[in-house]
Short mmCIF file of C-alpha atoms and ligand atoms in Angstrom, two decimals:
data_model
loop_
_atom_site.label_atom_id
_atom_site.label_comp_id
_atom_site.label_asym_id
_atom_site.label_seq_id
_atom_site.Cartn_x
_atom_site.Cartn_y
_atom_site.Cartn_z
CA GLU A 868 51.17 243.72 117.35
CA SER A 869 52.00 240.57 115.35
CA ALA A 870 49.17 238.16 114.38
CA ILE A 871 51.75 235.45 114.37
CA THR A 872 51.89 233.74 117.58
CA ARG A 873 52.74 230.33 119.24
CA PRO A 874 51.76 227.79 120.31
CA LYS A 875 49.49 226.22 117.48
CA GLY A 876 49.40 222.64 118.74
CA TYR A 877 51.78 221.65 116.20
CA ASN A 878 55.37 222.43 115.42
CA VAL A 879 57.03 223.67 112.28
CA SER A 880 60.75 223.85 111.57
CA PHE A 881 62.57 225.85 108.96
CA HIS A 882 65.90 224.44 107.68
CA CYS A 883 68.43 226.75 105.72
CA ASN A 884 71.94 227.67 105.34
CA PRO A 885 73.24 230.98 104.09
CA ASP A 886 76.34 229.32 102.79
CA MET A 887 74.21 227.40 100.21
CA GLU A 888 72.77 230.60 98.87
CA LYS A 889 76.12 232.26 97.89
CA HIS A 890 77.11 229.80 95.08
CA HIS A 891 76.77 230.80 91.38
CA PHE A 892 76.05 228.37 88.55
CA GLY A 893 77.28 231.04 86.01
CA MET A 894 76.14 234.30 84.75
CA THR A 895 73.33 233.23 82.40
CA HIS A 896 72.35 229.89 84.02
CA PRO A 897 68.69 229.97 85.14
CA MET A 898 69.40 228.37 88.60
CA LYS A 899 70.17 231.25 91.15
CA PRO A 900 70.65 230.07 94.62
CA TRP A 901 70.09 233.64 95.61
CA ARG A 902 66.50 233.17 95.19
CA LEU A 903 66.65 231.42 98.64
CA THR A 904 68.02 234.61 100.17
CA LEU A 905 65.17 236.60 98.62
CA SER A 906 62.52 234.02 99.78
CA LYS A 907 63.92 233.98 103.34
CA SER A 908 64.01 237.84 103.52
CA LEU A 909 60.40 238.06 102.63
CA ILE A 910 59.48 235.19 105.20
CA TYR A 911 61.37 236.92 107.90
CA SER A 912 59.96 240.33 106.97
CA TYR A 913 56.42 238.91 107.65
CA GLY A 914 57.75 237.76 111.09
CA MET A 915 57.11 234.21 110.51
CA SER A 916 60.47 233.10 112.08
CA PHE A 917 58.80 233.70 115.40
CA ALA A 918 56.18 230.91 114.71
CA MET A 919 58.79 228.30 113.60
CA ASP A 920 61.98 226.55 115.01
CA ASN A 921 64.57 227.88 112.91
CA TYR A 922 67.76 225.91 112.27
CA ILE A 923 71.06 226.56 110.20
CA SER A 924 71.39 223.29 108.48
CA ARG A 925 74.54 221.44 108.45
CA ALA A 926 76.39 219.74 105.51
CA ALA A 927 75.60 216.05 104.93
CA THR A 928 78.51 213.68 105.39
CA TYR A 929 79.99 211.60 102.58
CA GLU A 930 78.32 208.48 104.16
CA GLU A 931 74.86 210.34 104.21
CA LEU A 932 75.39 211.09 100.52
CA ALA A 933 76.29 207.52 99.75
CA SER A 934 73.02 206.13 101.20
CA PHE A 935 71.84 206.88 97.71
CA HIS A 936 74.76 207.91 95.44
CA SER A 937 77.57 205.73 94.24
CA THR A 938 81.00 206.28 95.67
CA ASP A 939 82.57 206.67 92.26
CA TYR A 940 80.28 209.47 91.59
CA LEU A 941 80.83 211.15 94.97
CA ASP A 942 84.58 210.79 94.76
CA PHE A 943 84.61 212.44 91.31
CA LEU A 944 82.20 215.18 92.42
CA GLY A 945 84.43 215.83 95.45
CA THR A 946 87.59 216.33 93.28
CA VAL A 947 86.55 218.03 90.09
CA LEU A 948 87.72 221.58 89.53
CA PRO A 949 85.66 224.38 88.20
CA GLU A 950 86.10 225.05 84.53
CA PRO A 951 88.05 228.00 83.45
CA VAL A 952 85.62 228.87 80.76
CA PRO A 953 81.88 228.33 81.42
CA ARG A 954 79.87 226.66 78.62
CA ASP A 955 76.89 228.14 76.84
CA LEU A 956 73.84 226.14 75.78
CA GLU A 957 75.32 225.39 72.36
CA ASN A 958 78.50 224.04 73.92
CA GLN A 959 77.41 220.54 75.17
CA ASN A 960 80.32 218.16 75.54
CA PRO A 961 78.72 214.63 74.60
CA ASP A 962 81.35 212.57 76.62
CA LEU A 963 81.03 214.16 80.07
CA LYS A 964 81.88 212.16 83.02
CA PHE A 965 78.82 211.57 85.10
CA ASN A 966 77.15 214.23 83.09
CA LEU A 967 79.05 216.76 85.00
CA GLY A 968 80.40 219.96 83.44
CA GLY A 969 77.97 220.59 80.66
CA SER A 970 75.81 223.67 80.51
CA ASP A 971 72.97 222.29 82.63
CA CYS A 972 75.23 220.95 85.43
CA PRO A 973 78.29 223.15 85.28
CA LEU A 974 81.35 222.70 87.63
CA PHE A 975 81.45 225.78 89.77
CA ASP A 976 83.36 226.96 92.80
CA GLY A 977 82.25 225.15 95.90
CA LEU A 978 80.01 222.58 94.05
CA TYR A 979 80.57 220.00 96.62
CA ASP A 980 79.72 222.31 99.56
CA TYR A 981 76.58 223.47 97.76
CA CYS A 982 75.38 219.87 97.19
CA SER A 983 76.11 218.59 100.71
CA LEU A 984 74.38 221.71 102.23
CA SER A 985 71.22 221.00 100.27
CA ALA A 986 71.28 217.41 101.39
CA GLY A 987 72.15 218.36 104.83
CA GLY A 988 68.96 220.64 105.14
CA ALA A 989 66.86 217.84 103.52
CA LEU A 990 68.24 215.26 106.20
CA ASP A 991 67.78 217.68 109.10
CA ALA A 992 64.14 218.17 108.07
CA ALA A 993 63.65 214.41 107.84
CA ARG A 994 65.26 213.81 111.28
CA LYS A 995 63.12 216.65 112.89
CA ILE A 996 60.11 214.67 111.58
CA THR A 997 61.15 211.25 112.60
CA SER A 998 62.10 212.46 116.08
CA LYS A 999 58.48 213.98 116.21
CA GLN A 1000 60.09 217.34 117.18
CA SER A 1001 58.40 218.76 114.08
CA ASP A 1002 55.10 218.15 112.42
CA ILE A 1003 55.89 220.20 109.38
CA ALA A 1004 59.60 220.60 108.34
CA ILE A 1005 60.51 223.14 105.60
CA ALA A 1006 63.65 223.11 103.58
CA TRP A 1007 63.42 225.39 100.59
CA GLY A 1008 67.07 224.62 99.55
CA GLY A 1009 66.05 220.98 98.87
CA GLY A 1010 63.94 219.43 96.12
CA LEU A 1011 66.59 218.60 93.49
CA HIS A 1012 64.72 215.79 92.01
CA HIS A 1013 66.61 214.88 88.76
CA ALA A 1014 69.97 213.68 90.32
CA LYS A 1015 70.50 209.91 89.75
CA LYS A 1016 72.56 207.42 91.75
CA ALA A 1017 75.71 208.12 89.61
CA GLU A 1018 74.70 211.08 87.41
CA ALA A 1019 74.09 214.79 87.45
CA SER A 1020 70.94 215.91 85.55
CA GLY A 1021 68.92 219.06 84.94
CA PHE A 1022 70.73 221.57 87.46
CA CYS A 1023 70.78 218.66 90.12
CA TYR A 1024 73.85 216.81 91.32
CA ILE A 1025 72.66 215.15 94.75
CA ASN A 1026 69.26 214.02 95.22
CA ASP A 1027 68.46 215.28 98.59
CA ILE A 1028 64.84 214.09 98.33
CA VAL A 1029 65.82 210.48 97.94
CA ILE A 1030 68.18 210.84 100.89
CA ALA A 1031 65.53 212.33 103.00
CA ILE A 1032 62.90 209.62 102.15
CA LEU A 1033 65.37 206.84 102.78
CA GLU A 1034 65.74 208.41 106.20
CA LEU A 1035 61.98 208.45 106.59
CA LEU A 1036 61.69 204.70 105.67
CA ARG A 1037 63.71 203.80 108.62
CA PHE A 1038 60.83 204.74 110.83
CA TYR A 1039 57.74 204.79 108.59
CA PRO A 1040 56.26 201.98 106.48
CA ARG A 1041 54.87 204.17 103.64
CA VAL A 1042 55.88 207.59 102.21
CA LEU A 1043 53.89 209.53 99.62
CA TYR A 1044 56.18 211.79 97.50
CA ILE A 1045 54.37 214.68 95.57
CA ASP A 1046 56.13 216.85 92.98
CA ILE A 1047 54.52 220.05 91.64
CA ASP A 1048 57.65 221.30 89.98
CA VAL A 1049 56.78 221.96 86.18
CA HIS A 1050 59.41 219.30 85.46
CA HIS A 1051 59.03 215.50 85.83
CA GLY A 1052 60.34 214.15 89.10
CA ASP A 1053 62.29 211.41 87.38
CA GLY A 1054 65.11 210.98 89.69
CA VAL A 1055 63.03 210.26 92.67
CA GLU A 1056 60.57 208.06 90.63
CA GLU A 1057 63.50 206.01 89.41
CA ALA A 1058 65.04 205.51 92.78
CA PHE A 1059 61.80 204.07 94.23
CA PHE A 1060 60.67 202.15 91.09
CA SER A 1061 60.93 198.76 92.71
CA THR A 1062 59.35 199.36 96.17
CA ASP A 1063 55.77 199.62 97.24
CA ARG A 1064 56.83 201.58 100.22
CA VAL A 1065 57.11 204.81 98.33
CA MET A 1066 54.49 206.13 95.94
CA THR A 1067 55.73 208.94 93.71
CA VAL A 1068 53.36 211.47 92.03
CA SER A 1069 54.50 214.13 89.59
CA PHE A 1070 52.50 216.82 87.95
CA HIS A 1071 54.48 218.26 85.01
CA LYS A 1072 54.57 219.65 81.53
CA TYR A 1073 54.93 216.71 79.33
CA ASP A 1074 56.15 217.01 75.66
CA PRO A 1075 58.74 214.19 75.09
CA HIS A 1076 60.72 215.91 72.47
CA ASN A 1077 60.52 219.59 73.44
CA PHE A 1078 60.43 219.59 77.37
CA PHE A 1079 62.98 218.41 79.76
CA PRO A 1080 63.44 215.50 80.75
CA GLY A 1081 60.94 214.06 78.38
CA THR A 1082 59.67 211.21 80.79
CA GLY A 1083 56.58 210.97 82.88
CA ALA A 1084 53.88 209.80 80.51
CA LEU A 1085 50.43 208.90 81.99
CA ASP A 1086 51.17 205.15 81.49
CA ASP A 1087 54.62 205.08 82.84
CA ASN A 1088 53.71 203.66 86.23
CA GLY A 1089 56.77 201.66 87.24
CA PRO A 1090 58.30 198.47 85.58
CA LYS A 1091 55.25 196.07 85.23
CA ASN A 1092 56.84 192.77 85.69
CA GLU A 1093 55.40 190.01 87.88
CA HIS A 1094 57.95 190.20 90.65
CA ASN A 1095 58.09 194.12 91.01
CA PRO A 1096 56.27 195.21 94.15
CA GLY A 1097 56.86 198.83 92.85
CA ALA A 1098 54.67 198.43 89.90
CA HIS A 1099 51.79 200.87 89.70
CA HIS A 1100 53.46 203.00 92.49
CA ALA A 1101 54.59 205.63 90.02
CA VAL A 1102 51.78 208.17 89.23
CA ASN A 1103 52.32 210.65 86.38
CA VAL A 1104 50.13 213.60 85.48
CA PRO A 1105 51.30 214.87 82.12
CA LEU A 1106 50.05 218.33 81.37
CA ASN A 1107 50.12 220.96 78.69
CA ASP A 1108 51.01 224.69 78.54
CA GLY A 1109 48.78 227.20 80.33
CA ILE A 1110 47.08 225.23 83.07
CA THR A 1111 45.04 227.31 85.48
CA ASP A 1112 44.70 227.36 89.36
CA GLU A 1113 41.11 226.06 89.11
CA GLN A 1114 42.14 223.10 86.80
CA TYR A 1115 45.27 222.37 88.81
CA ASP A 1116 43.35 222.45 92.13
CA MET A 1117 40.69 220.00 90.82
CA LEU A 1118 43.24 217.62 89.48
CA PHE A 1119 45.47 217.83 92.61
CA ASN A 1120 42.69 217.32 95.05
CA SER A 1121 40.90 214.44 93.23
CA ILE A 1122 44.25 212.57 92.57
CA ILE A 1123 45.91 213.16 95.90
CA GLY A 1124 42.66 212.48 97.74
CA ARG A 1125 42.21 209.14 96.08
CA ILE A 1126 45.93 208.23 96.67
CA VAL A 1127 45.98 209.01 100.33
CA GLU A 1128 42.87 207.03 100.79
CA LYS A 1129 44.19 203.88 98.89
CA PHE A 1130 47.99 204.08 99.83
CA ARG A 1131 47.44 205.42 103.41
CA PRO A 1132 51.02 207.01 103.60
CA SER A 1133 52.59 207.39 107.08
CA ALA A 1134 54.23 210.76 105.93
CA ILE A 1135 54.11 213.10 102.92
CA VAL A 1136 57.03 214.73 101.13
CA LEU A 1137 55.88 217.55 98.86
CA GLN A 1138 58.37 219.12 96.40
CA CYS A 1139 57.18 222.67 95.75
CA GLY A 1140 59.14 223.54 92.62
CA ALA A 1141 58.10 227.10 91.74
CA ASP A 1142 58.75 226.93 88.02
CA SER A 1143 55.03 225.79 87.79
CA LEU A 1144 54.09 229.39 88.29
CA ALA A 1145 52.98 231.79 85.69
CA GLY A 1146 55.85 233.96 84.39
CA ASP A 1147 58.55 231.44 85.33
CA ARG A 1148 61.66 231.87 83.02
CA LEU A 1149 61.55 228.11 82.24
CA GLY A 1150 57.87 227.17 83.12
CA ARG A 1151 54.82 227.03 80.84
CA PHE A 1152 51.90 227.10 83.26
CA ASN A 1153 49.50 229.85 84.37
CA LEU A 1154 49.49 229.01 88.04
CA GLN A 1155 49.33 231.80 90.61
CA VAL A 1156 50.75 231.89 94.10
CA GLN A 1157 47.25 230.99 95.44
CA GLY A 1158 46.76 227.92 93.28
CA HIS A 1159 50.42 226.75 94.02
CA GLY A 1160 49.77 227.10 97.59
CA ALA A 1161 46.55 225.38 97.52
CA CYS A 1162 48.44 222.13 97.09
CA VAL A 1163 50.29 222.79 100.43
CA LYS A 1164 47.00 223.47 102.14
CA PHE A 1165 45.49 220.24 100.93
CA CYS A 1166 48.52 218.15 101.89
CA LYS A 1167 48.53 219.79 105.38
CA LYS A 1168 44.84 218.82 105.98
CA PHE A 1169 45.70 215.14 106.33
CA GLY A 1170 47.51 215.92 109.47
CA LEU A 1171 50.39 213.56 108.48
CA PRO A 1172 53.95 214.25 109.05
CA LEU A 1173 54.86 216.63 106.25
CA ILE A 1174 58.16 217.88 104.53
CA LEU A 1175 58.20 220.77 102.21
CA PHE A 1176 61.02 221.03 99.76
CA GLY A 1177 61.78 223.57 97.21
CA GLY A 1178 63.03 222.61 93.79
CA GLY A 1179 62.86 224.64 90.48
CA GLY A 1180 61.81 228.28 90.21
CA TYR A 1181 63.60 230.73 87.87
CA THR A 1182 61.94 233.95 88.34
CA PRO A 1183 63.18 234.86 91.87
CA ARG A 1184 60.44 237.33 92.84
CA ASN A 1185 57.60 234.76 92.16
CA VAL A 1186 59.65 232.04 93.84
CA ALA A 1187 60.05 234.16 97.01
CA ARG A 1188 56.20 234.87 96.92
CA ALA A 1189 55.21 231.35 96.55
CA TRP A 1190 57.58 229.98 99.13
CA THR A 1191 56.53 232.75 101.54
CA TYR A 1192 52.72 232.10 101.16
CA GLU A 1193 53.43 228.33 101.57
CA THR A 1194 55.49 228.94 104.78
CA SER A 1195 52.47 230.96 106.08
CA ILE A 1196 50.20 227.98 105.20
CA ALA A 1197 52.47 225.55 107.15
CA VAL A 1198 52.53 227.95 110.12
CA GLY A 1199 48.79 228.47 109.83
CA CYS A 1200 48.91 232.31 109.51
CA GLN A 1201 47.88 232.55 105.86
CA ASP A 1202 44.63 234.39 106.74
CA ASN A 1203 46.26 236.80 108.94
CA ILE A 1204 49.12 238.14 106.84
CA SER A 1205 48.97 241.17 104.84
CA PRO A 1206 48.72 240.76 101.07
CA VAL A 1207 50.79 243.97 100.81
CA LEU A 1208 54.47 243.17 101.17
CA PRO A 1209 55.90 244.63 104.41
CA GLN A 1210 57.42 248.07 103.97
CA HIS A 1211 60.72 247.12 105.43
CA THR A 1212 61.34 244.03 103.03
CA PRO A 1213 64.85 244.04 101.76
CA TRP A 1214 65.17 244.20 98.10
CA ARG A 1215 61.52 245.26 97.98
CA ASP A 1216 61.99 246.64 94.41
CA GLN A 1217 62.85 243.22 93.25
CA PHE A 1218 59.17 242.32 93.65
CA ARG A 1219 58.06 244.94 91.13
CA GLN A 1220 54.52 244.98 92.57
CA ASP A 1221 53.87 245.37 96.37
CA THR A 1222 51.41 242.45 96.59
CA LEU A 1223 51.96 238.98 97.52
CA PHE A 1224 49.32 237.88 95.06
CA PRO A 1225 49.97 239.59 91.66
CA THR A 1226 47.24 238.89 89.05
CA LEU A 1227 48.12 236.98 85.82
CA GLU A 1228 47.93 240.33 84.05
CA GLN A 1229 50.54 241.96 86.41
CA ILE A 1230 52.77 238.82 85.98
CA LEU A 1231 52.41 238.25 82.20
CA GLY A 1232 50.58 241.04 80.54
CA GLU A 1233 49.03 238.58 78.14
CA PRO A 1234 48.23 235.26 79.90
CA ARG A 1235 49.76 232.10 78.09
CA GLN A 1236 47.20 230.16 76.14
CA ASN A 1237 45.62 227.13 78.04
CA ARG A 1238 46.10 224.02 76.12
CA ASN A 1239 44.45 221.70 78.68
CA PRO A 1240 41.01 220.75 77.61
CA GLN A 1241 38.71 219.65 80.52
CA LYS A 1242 38.13 216.32 78.69
CA ARG A 1243 41.72 215.40 78.82
CA LEU A 1244 42.09 216.25 82.45
CA GLN A 1245 39.11 213.91 83.08
CA GLU A 1246 40.79 211.11 81.24
CA ILE A 1247 43.96 211.57 83.33
CA VAL A 1248 41.92 211.38 86.54
CA GLN A 1249 40.18 208.28 85.08
CA HIS A 1250 43.47 206.46 84.23
CA ILE A 1251 44.83 207.12 87.61
CA SER A 1252 41.76 205.85 89.32
CA GLU A 1253 42.05 202.68 87.38
CA GLN A 1254 45.78 202.41 88.34
CA LEU A 1255 44.91 202.79 92.08
CA ARG A 1256 42.91 199.60 91.89
CA PHE A 1257 46.32 197.68 91.85
CA VAL A 1258 47.47 199.50 95.05
CA GLN A 1259 46.91 198.51 98.51
CA ALA A 1260 48.20 199.84 101.80
C1 TV1 B 1364 73.35 227.75 81.06
C2 TV1 B 1364 72.94 229.03 80.58
C3 TV1 B 1364 72.42 226.71 81.10
C4 TV1 B 1364 71.70 229.26 80.17
C5 TV1 B 1364 70.11 225.83 80.69
C6 TV1 B 1364 66.43 225.22 80.21
C7 TV1 B 1364 71.17 226.96 80.65
C8 TV1 B 1364 68.93 226.10 80.25
C9 TV1 B 1364 70.78 228.20 80.17
C10 TV1 B 1364 67.91 225.09 80.43
C11 TV1 B 1364 68.57 227.41 79.73
C12 TV1 B 1364 67.07 223.07 80.60
C13 TV1 B 1364 67.67 220.61 78.70
C14 TV1 B 1364 69.08 220.26 76.64
C15 TV1 B 1364 68.87 218.60 77.86
C16 TV1 B 1364 68.88 220.00 78.11
C17 TV1 B 1364 65.73 222.09 89.87
C18 TV1 B 1364 70.41 218.21 75.89
C19 TV1 B 1364 66.88 229.07 78.94
C20 TV1 B 1364 64.59 221.13 89.32
C21 TV1 B 1364 66.19 221.41 84.55
C22 TV1 B 1364 65.93 221.89 83.18
C23 TV1 B 1364 65.03 221.80 85.48
C24 TV1 B 1364 67.02 221.26 82.21
C25 TV1 B 1364 65.45 221.50 86.90
C26 TV1 B 1364 66.96 221.62 80.65
C27 TV1 B 1364 64.28 221.51 87.90
N1 TV1 B 1364 66.04 223.97 80.38
N2 TV1 B 1364 69.58 228.50 79.84
N3 TV1 B 1364 68.23 223.82 80.50
N4 TV1 B 1364 69.20 218.75 76.42
N5 TV1 B 1364 67.85 221.05 80.00
O1 TV1 B 1364 66.59 220.84 78.03
O2 TV1 B 1364 63.36 220.50 87.41
O3 TV1 B 1364 63.57 222.77 87.83
O4 TV1 B 1364 67.38 227.64 79.37
CA1 CA B 1365 56.68 217.71 88.74
ZN1 ZN B 1366 61.72 222.31 87.24
#
């Protein structure tokens, strides 16, 4: 008998499209849309689809994409052809149009479909929220936070998050955007730099010269000119290698707790990039599935309309574990699911260990050195508390 039953008094919707998952960025490229298939297969193996409304998301229309992106950019994106020879990391072309076609943002087969499907899922999630059919909407195929109005960046071509938040703003006065991807959420931050209706908060590895994208310092809080209502509405939490669950939980709870109190958002959008997990191919942190999921738990507790997006995540087995655990938190069955992966899970050998919660030792062998002294984390909380004095709901 399944421990997962309805009703719960609130509704969770799940938005995905298998057509998105079949695209390939190139053999050695870290972004693998297939990780979405692996995640979904684990979520379904646990039986969680029975506790959610499941939707195959549609592709976003040109007009929907144009709510944020420039038509010049979209027209080019819609007509460029895949390159015959994929580039490698050393083969960066300095004069790319709209930054398309380099090694980070290659031109692959079906690129425009991939982008419009990601944005379509994000928009479907936003509309389920605004129509009050969902209290929590999940779109693991969204979360592509680096894309700019007229530029691709860091594996992201279309900023589905910005498009979804613009939709929320038609109904809600204030939206809180939180980004736990290991990279700085620069595209979303920039898009809302000049409004006080969106507060953006990104936790990320910060090392301006050695880690992408190099922005997101503690005191980058939005253009501070007299006439900019968006000043102080960008919060940045710059971190170093090796941060642990305990430290991250302390930071997240104290920072987000204060922000919700002060900013009083009407809805929360949480980008759950899974490259902040220990053992990620591109990440540098020591977070475990439990610590990553604790952020979702904390956000859910406010009882505000909530959207969960994916984002980065480059070790597919860890991505699938995190997004499965986070789906269980959304549904509210996290204490009833087995920590042992279901026997019938497809691709079960991909997971290496048969647990949903591998230890740091199982993931890494030797854990990465923690370069986040407690004193520095206290300074960060202090700075943000002072910044929030300028914010009013
Ligand atoms: C092709 C093949 C592309 C192998 C890219 C890692 C590759 C990277 C590759 C890579 C890689 C980055 C930069 C350098 C900017 C460039 C989805 C000119 C082993 C949300 C995007 C990171 C993260 C971009 C996206 C970064 C997200 N790191 N192998 N590329 N300079 N780009 O540093 O936030 O997770 O690494
Ligand atoms: Ca981030
Ligand atoms: Zn990332």
